[in-house]
Amino acid sequence: MSLDELRGLLERHARPDLSTAIDGVRICKVAHTAAPESSMSGTVLALVAQGGKRLALGDHVYEYRAGQYLVASVDLPVTGHVIEAAPDHPTLGFGMTLEPAAVAELLLQAGPGDLPRSPGTTGPGISVSDAPDELLDAIARLLRLLDRPRDRKALVPLVKREILWRLMTGEQGEVVRQLGLADSSQSHIRRAVRWIQENYTRPFRVEEVAQLSGMSVSAFHRNFQAVTAMSPIQFQKHIRLQAARLLLATNPNDVTGVGNRVGYDSPSQFSREYRRLFGAPPSLDAVRMRGGAGPAAAALP
């Protein structure tokens, strides 16, 4: 299908807070390019209908432009920014949260041979592809329901299921199907990611997290790197620093205290690593946020 209708729907329903009347669906409209910002990806489908975005995960950089979509199957610390935007040609994006339970339900209902066979390897937690017409059409039908409140309760679940099915049977199907498999390698890594996110202030031994994930240390290292493009310690560092930035937005004069609260014993190490990630030391970044820049907005959709 043409992207023109999709662009019109996104532009008409875009709000400053990205929210929509459909649960789990977000719309972004960005009229200016800006410096890269850090955030958590969530588990999400993100499609660009106009303009473009760039996302960095560890050393990996992903770009997606009009007619392309990105799938994040693990909640990962990413740095992203719009790369093509102007007041008369804003970047327009669609985002939908991917729920593991909904993927699992579709997997159970699929018939023999309906889905491609898994290659048995653990892939990255983020992937980009060109959107087929069937996926674009389903997304457009979901967005049309924003204009039809009476139909939403009955039809939104059906159209969301179709979007999921198009993803599961498409080029990034393996990434999406992993969300619904309770005993896949990626599910073990998601368990580790969640544990690190919940315990980011404390030091840990990689052997400990590998055991919690139900994997050998060597398999855990290999699969964690494949999914997140980082080591577990690097991942923890990103989580700590993003948490610190949120704290600094409300405690701008307590840089040392914030560093301690997120797990740093050394103020100099905290300042050095913070600057490396955000481009400015904590004290200067706090001044910038006080001036209205604020902490990072979501990088997706």
Coordinates of N, CA, C and O in Angstrom, one line a residue, residues 66-181:
A66 N 11.5 5.7 6.0 CA 10.1 5.5 5.6 C 9.9 4.2 4.9 O 10.6 3.8 4.0
G67 N 8.9 3.4 5.5 CA 8.6 2.1 5.0 C 9.4 1.0 5.6 O 9.3 -0.2 5.2
Q68 N 10.2 1.3 6.6 CA 11.0 0.3 7.3 C 10.5 0.2 8.8 O 10.0 1.2 9.3
Y69 N 10.7 -1.0 9.4 CA 10.3 -1.2 10.7 C 11.4 -1.8 11.5 O 12.3 -2.5 11.0
L70 N 11.4 -1.5 12.8 CA 12.4 -2.1 13.8 C 11.6 -2.9 14.8 O 10.5 -2.5 15.3
V71 N 12.2 -4.0 15.2 CA 11.6 -4.9 16.2 C 12.7 -5.0 17.4 O 13.8 -5.3 17.1
A72 N 12.2 -4.6 18.6 CA 13.1 -4.8 19.8 C 12.4 -5.9 20.6 O 11.3 -5.7 21.1
S73 N 13.0 -7.1 20.7 CA 12.4 -8.2 21.4 C 12.9 -8.3 22.9 O 12.5 -9.2 23.6
V74 N 13.8 -7.4 23.3 CA 14.3 -7.3 24.7 C 14.4 -5.9 25.0 O 14.6 -5.0 24.2
D75 N 14.1 -5.6 26.3 CA 14.1 -4.2 26.8 C 15.6 -3.8 27.0 O 16.2 -4.2 27.9
L76 N 16.1 -3.0 26.1 CA 17.5 -2.7 26.0 C 17.9 -1.2 26.1 O 17.1 -0.4 25.7
P77 N 19.0 -0.9 26.7 CA 19.4 0.5 26.8 C 20.0 1.0 25.5 O 21.0 0.5 25.0
V78 N 19.3 1.9 24.8 CA 19.6 2.3 23.5 C 19.8 3.9 23.5 O 19.4 4.6 24.3
T79 N 20.5 4.3 22.4 CA 20.7 5.8 22.2 C 20.1 6.0 20.8 O 20.5 5.4 19.8
G80 N 19.2 7.0 20.7 CA 18.5 7.2 19.4 C 18.2 8.6 19.1 O 18.2 9.5 20.0
H81 N 18.1 8.9 17.9 CA 17.7 10.3 17.5 C 17.1 10.3 16.1 O 17.4 9.4 15.3
V82 N 16.3 11.3 15.8 CA 15.7 11.5 14.5 C 16.8 12.1 13.6 O 17.6 12.9 13.9
I83 N 16.9 11.5 12.3 CA 18.0 12.0 11.4 C 17.4 12.7 10.2 O 18.2 13.3 9.5
E84 N 16.1 12.7 10.1 CA 15.5 13.5 8.9 C 14.2 14.1 9.5 O 13.3 13.4 9.6
A85 N 14.2 15.4 9.7 CA 13.0 16.1 10.2 C 13.1 17.6 9.9 O 14.2 18.2 10.0
A86 N 12.0 18.2 9.6 CA 11.9 19.6 9.4 C 10.4 20.0 9.6 O 9.5 19.1 9.6
P87 N 10.2 21.2 10.0 CA 8.8 21.6 10.3 C 7.8 21.3 9.2 O 6.6 20.9 9.5
D88 N 8.2 21.4 7.9 CA 7.3 21.0 6.8 C 7.4 19.6 6.4 O 6.7 19.1 5.4
H89 N 8.3 18.8 7.0 CA 8.5 17.4 6.7 C 8.9 16.6 8.0 O 10.1 16.2 8.0
P90 N 8.0 16.5 9.0 CA 8.4 15.9 10.2 C 8.6 14.4 10.1 O 8.1 13.8 9.2
T91 N 9.4 13.8 10.9 CA 9.5 12.4 11.0 C 8.2 11.9 11.7 O 7.8 12.4 12.7
L92 N 7.6 10.9 11.1 CA 6.4 10.3 11.6 C 6.6 8.8 11.9 O 7.0 8.1 11.0
G93 N 6.3 8.4 13.1 CA 6.5 7.0 13.5 C 5.4 6.4 14.2 O 4.6 7.1 14.9
F94 N 5.2 5.1 14.1 CA 4.2 4.3 14.8 C 4.9 3.3 15.7 O 5.9 2.7 15.3
G95 N 4.4 3.1 16.9 CA 5.0 2.1 17.8 C 3.9 1.3 18.4 O 2.8 1.8 18.7
M96 N 4.2 0.0 18.6 CA 3.2 -0.9 19.3 C 4.0 -1.8 20.2 O 5.0 -2.5 19.8
T97 N 3.6 -1.9 21.5 CA 4.2 -2.8 22.4 C 4.0 -4.2 22.0 O 2.8 -4.6 21.7
L98 N 5.0 -5.0 22.1 CA 4.9 -6.5 21.8 C 4.8 -7.2 23.1 O 5.7 -7.2 23.9
E99 N 3.6 -7.9 23.3 CA 3.4 -8.6 24.6 C 3.7 -10.1 24.4 O 3.2 -10.8 23.5
P100 N 4.6 -10.6 25.2 CA 5.0 -12.0 25.1 C 3.8 -13.0 25.2 O 3.7 -14.0 24.5
A101 N 2.8 -12.7 26.0 CA 1.6 -13.6 26.2 C 0.8 -13.7 24.9 O 0.4 -14.7 24.5
A102 N 0.7 -12.5 24.2 CA 0.0 -12.5 22.9 C 0.8 -13.3 21.8 O 0.2 -14.0 21.0
V103 N 2.1 -13.2 21.8 CA 2.9 -14.0 20.9 C 2.8 -15.5 21.2 O 2.6 -16.3 20.3
A104 N 2.8 -15.8 22.5 CA 2.7 -17.3 22.9 C 1.4 -17.8 22.5 O 1.3 -19.0 22.0
E105 N 0.3 -17.0 22.6 CA -1.0 -17.5 22.2 C -1.1 -17.8 20.7 O -1.6 -18.9 20.3
L106 N -0.5 -16.9 19.9 CA -0.5 -17.2 18.5 C 0.3 -18.4 18.1 O 0.0 -19.2 17.2
L107 N 1.4 -18.6 18.8 CA 2.3 -19.8 18.6 C 1.5 -21.0 18.8 O 1.6 -22.0 18.1
L108 N 0.7 -21.1 19.9 CA -0.1 -22.2 20.2 C -1.2 -22.5 19.2 O -1.5 -23.7 18.9
Q109 N -1.7 -21.5 18.6 CA -2.8 -21.6 17.6 C -2.3 -21.9 16.2 O -3.0 -22.3 15.3
A110 N -1.0 -21.7 15.9 CA -0.4 -21.9 14.6 C -0.5 -23.4 14.3 O -0.2 -24.3 15.1
G111 N -0.8 -23.7 13.0 CA -0.8 -25.1 12.6 C 0.5 -25.6 12.2 O 1.5 -24.8 12.0
P112 N 0.7 -26.9 12.0 CA 2.0 -27.4 11.5 C 2.4 -26.8 10.2 O 1.6 -26.7 9.2
G113 N 3.6 -26.3 10.1 CA 4.0 -25.7 8.9 C 3.6 -24.3 8.6 O 4.0 -23.7 7.6
D114 N 2.8 -23.7 9.6 CA 2.4 -22.3 9.4 C 3.6 -21.3 9.6 O 3.6 -20.2 9.1
L115 N 4.5 -21.7 10.4 CA 5.7 -20.8 10.8 C 7.0 -21.4 10.3 O 7.1 -22.7 10.4
P116 N 7.9 -20.6 9.9 CA 9.2 -21.1 9.5 C 9.9 -21.8 10.7 O 9.7 -21.5 11.9
R117 N 10.8 -22.8 10.4 CA 11.5 -23.5 11.4 C 12.6 -22.6 12.0 O 13.2 -21.8 11.3
S118 N 12.8 -22.7 13.3 CA 13.8 -21.9 14.0 C 15.2 -22.4 13.6 O 15.4 -23.6 13.5
P119 N 16.1 -21.4 13.3 CA 17.5 -21.9 13.0 C 18.3 -22.3 14.2 O 19.3 -22.9 14.1
G120 N 17.7 -22.1 15.4 CA 18.3 -22.6 16.6 C 19.5 -21.7 17.1 O 20.2 -22.2 18.0
T121 N 19.7 -20.6 16.6 CA 20.7 -19.7 17.1 C 20.1 -18.4 17.7 O 19.0 -18.1 17.4
T122 N 20.8 -17.8 18.6 CA 20.3 -16.6 19.3 C 20.8 -15.4 18.5 O 21.9 -15.2 18.3
G123 N 19.8 -14.6 18.1 CA 20.1 -13.4 17.3 C 20.0 -12.1 18.1 O 19.7 -12.2 19.3
P124 N 20.3 -11.0 17.5 CA 20.3 -9.7 18.3 C 18.9 -9.4 18.7 O 17.9 -9.8 18.1
G125 N 18.8 -8.6 19.8 CA 17.5 -8.2 20.3 C 16.8 -7.1 19.5 O 15.7 -6.8 19.8
I126 N 17.5 -6.5 18.5 CA 17.0 -5.5 17.7 C 17.3 -5.8 16.2 O 18.4 -6.2 15.9
S127 N 16.3 -5.7 15.4 CA 16.5 -5.9 13.9 C 15.6 -4.9 13.1 O 14.6 -4.4 13.6
V128 N 16.1 -4.7 11.9 CA 15.4 -3.7 11.0 C 15.1 -4.4 9.7 O 15.9 -5.2 9.2
S129 N 13.9 -4.2 9.1 CA 13.5 -4.7 7.8 C 12.6 -3.8 7.1 O 12.0 -2.8 7.7
D130 N 12.5 -4.0 5.8 CA 11.5 -3.3 5.0 C 10.1 -3.9 5.3 O 9.9 -5.1 5.5
A131 N 9.1 -3.0 5.5 CA 7.8 -3.4 5.8 C 7.0 -3.9 4.6 O 6.9 -3.1 3.6
P132 N 6.5 -5.1 4.6 CA 5.7 -5.6 3.5 C 4.3 -4.9 3.5 O 3.9 -4.3 4.5
D133 N 3.7 -4.9 2.3 CA 2.4 -4.2 2.2 C 1.3 -4.7 3.2 O 0.5 -4.0 3.7
E134 N 1.4 -6.1 3.5 CA 0.4 -6.6 4.4 C 0.5 -6.0 5.8 O -0.5 -5.8 6.5
L135 N 1.7 -5.8 6.2 CA 2.0 -5.2 7.5 C 1.5 -3.7 7.5 O 0.9 -3.3 8.5
L136 N 1.9 -3.0 6.5 CA 1.5 -1.6 6.4 C 0.0 -1.4 6.4 O -0.6 -0.5 7.1
D137 N -0.7 -2.3 5.7 CA -2.2 -2.3 5.6 C -2.8 -2.5 7.0 O -3.7 -1.8 7.4
A138 N -2.2 -3.5 7.7 CA -2.8 -3.8 9.0 C -2.6 -2.6 10.0 O -3.5 -2.3 10.8
I139 N -1.4 -2.0 9.9 CA -1.2 -0.9 10.8 C -2.1 0.3 10.5 O -2.6 1.0 11.3
A140 N -2.3 0.5 9.2 CA -3.3 1.6 8.8 C -4.7 1.3 9.3 O -5.4 2.2 9.8
R141 N -5.1 0.0 9.2 CA -6.4 -0.3 9.7 C -6.5 -0.1 11.2 O -7.6 0.3 11.8
L142 N -5.5 -0.4 11.9 CA -5.4 -0.1 13.4 C -5.6 1.4 13.7 O -6.3 1.8 14.6
L143 N -4.8 2.2 12.9 CA -4.9 3.6 13.1 C -6.2 4.2 12.8 O -6.7 5.2 13.4
R144 N -6.9 3.6 11.8 CA -8.2 4.1 11.4 C -9.2 4.0 12.6 O -10.1 4.8 12.7
L145 N -9.0 3.0 13.4 CA -9.9 2.8 14.5 C -9.8 4.0 15.6 O -10.7 4.1 16.4
L146 N -8.7 4.8 15.5 CA -8.7 6.0 16.3 C -9.8 6.9 16.0 O -10.2 7.7 16.9
D147 N -10.3 6.9 14.8 CA -11.4 7.7 14.4 C -12.8 7.0 14.6 O -13.8 7.6 14.3
R148 N -12.8 5.8 15.1 CA -14.0 5.0 15.2 C -14.1 4.5 16.6 O -13.9 3.2 16.8
P149 N -14.4 5.3 17.6 CA -14.4 4.8 19.0 C -15.4 3.6 19.2 O -15.1 2.7 20.0
R150 N -16.5 3.6 18.5 CA -17.5 2.5 18.7 C -16.9 1.2 18.4 O -17.3 0.2 18.9
D151 N -16.0 1.2 17.4 CA -15.5 -0.1 16.9 C -14.3 -0.6 17.6 O -13.8 -1.7 17.4
R152 N -13.6 0.3 18.4 CA -12.3 -0.1 18.9 C -12.3 -1.3 19.8 O -11.4 -2.2 19.7
K153 N -13.3 -1.4 20.7 CA -13.2 -2.5 21.7 C -13.3 -3.8 21.0 O -12.6 -4.8 21.4
A154 N -14.1 -3.9 20.0 CA -14.3 -5.2 19.3 C -13.1 -5.5 18.3 O -12.7 -6.6 18.1
L155 N -12.6 -4.5 17.6 CA -11.7 -4.7 16.5 C -10.3 -4.5 16.8 O -9.4 -5.1 16.1
V156 N -9.9 -3.7 17.8 CA -8.5 -3.5 18.1 C -7.8 -4.8 18.4 O -6.7 -5.1 17.8
P157 N -8.3 -5.7 19.2 CA -7.6 -7.0 19.5 C -7.4 -7.8 18.2 O -6.3 -8.4 18.1
L158 N -8.3 -7.8 17.3 CA -8.2 -8.6 16.1 C -7.1 -8.0 15.2 O -6.3 -8.8 14.6
V159 N -7.1 -6.7 15.0 CA -6.1 -6.1 14.2 C -4.7 -6.2 14.8 O -3.7 -6.5 14.1
K160 N -4.6 -6.1 16.1 CA -3.3 -6.3 16.8 C -2.8 -7.7 16.5 O -1.6 -7.9 16.3
R161 N -3.7 -8.7 16.6 CA -3.3 -10.1 16.4 C -2.8 -10.2 14.9 O -1.8 -10.9 14.7
E162 N -3.4 -9.5 14.0 CA -3.0 -9.6 12.6 C -1.6 -9.0 12.5 O -0.7 -9.6 11.8
I163 N -1.3 -7.9 13.1 CA 0.0 -7.3 13.0 C 1.0 -8.2 13.6 O 2.1 -8.4 13.0
L164 N 0.7 -8.8 14.8 CA 1.7 -9.8 15.3 C 1.9 -10.9 14.4 O 3.1 -11.4 14.2
W165 N 0.9 -11.4 13.8 CA 1.0 -12.6 12.8 C 1.9 -12.2 11.6 O 2.8 -13.0 11.2
R166 N 1.7 -11.0 11.1 CA 2.5 -10.5 10.0 C 4.0 -10.4 10.4 O 4.9 -10.7 9.6
L167 N 4.2 -10.0 11.7 CA 5.6 -10.0 12.1 C 6.2 -11.4 12.3 O 7.3 -11.6 11.9
M168 N 5.4 -12.3 12.9 CA 5.9 -13.6 13.2 C 6.2 -14.4 11.9 O 7.0 -15.3 12.0
T169 N 5.5 -14.1 10.9 CA 5.7 -14.8 9.6 C 6.5 -14.0 8.6 O 6.8 -14.5 7.5
G170 N 7.1 -12.9 9.1 CA 7.9 -12.0 8.2 C 9.3 -12.2 8.4 O 9.8 -13.2 9.0
E171 N 10.1 -11.3 7.9 CA 11.6 -11.4 7.9 C 12.1 -11.4 9.3 O 13.2 -12.1 9.5
Q172 N 11.5 -10.7 10.2 CA 12.0 -10.7 11.6 C 11.1 -11.7 12.5 O 11.1 -11.5 13.7
G173 N 10.5 -12.6 11.8 CA 9.6 -13.6 12.6 C 10.3 -14.3 13.7 O 9.7 -14.5 14.8
E174 N 11.6 -14.7 13.5 CA 12.3 -15.5 14.5 C 12.5 -14.6 15.8 O 12.3 -15.1 16.9
V175 N 12.8 -13.3 15.6 CA 13.0 -12.4 16.7 C 11.7 -12.3 17.5 O 11.7 -12.3 18.7
V176 N 10.6 -12.1 16.8 CA 9.3 -11.9 17.5 C 8.8 -13.2 18.1 O 8.3 -13.2 19.3
R177 N 9.0 -14.4 17.4 CA 8.6 -15.6 18.0 C 9.3 -16.0 19.3 O 8.7 -16.6 20.2
Q178 N 10.5 -15.5 19.4 CA 11.3 -15.8 20.6 C 10.6 -15.2 21.8 O 10.8 -15.7 23.0
L179 N 9.9 -14.1 21.6 CA 9.1 -13.5 22.7 C 8.2 -14.4 23.4 O 7.9 -14.3 24.6
G180 N 7.6 -15.3 22.6 CA 6.5 -16.2 23.2 C 7.0 -17.5 23.6 O 6.2 -18.3 24.1
L181 N 8.3 -17.8 23.5 CA 8.9 -19.1 23.9 C 9.5 -19.0 25.3 O 10.4 -18.3 25.5

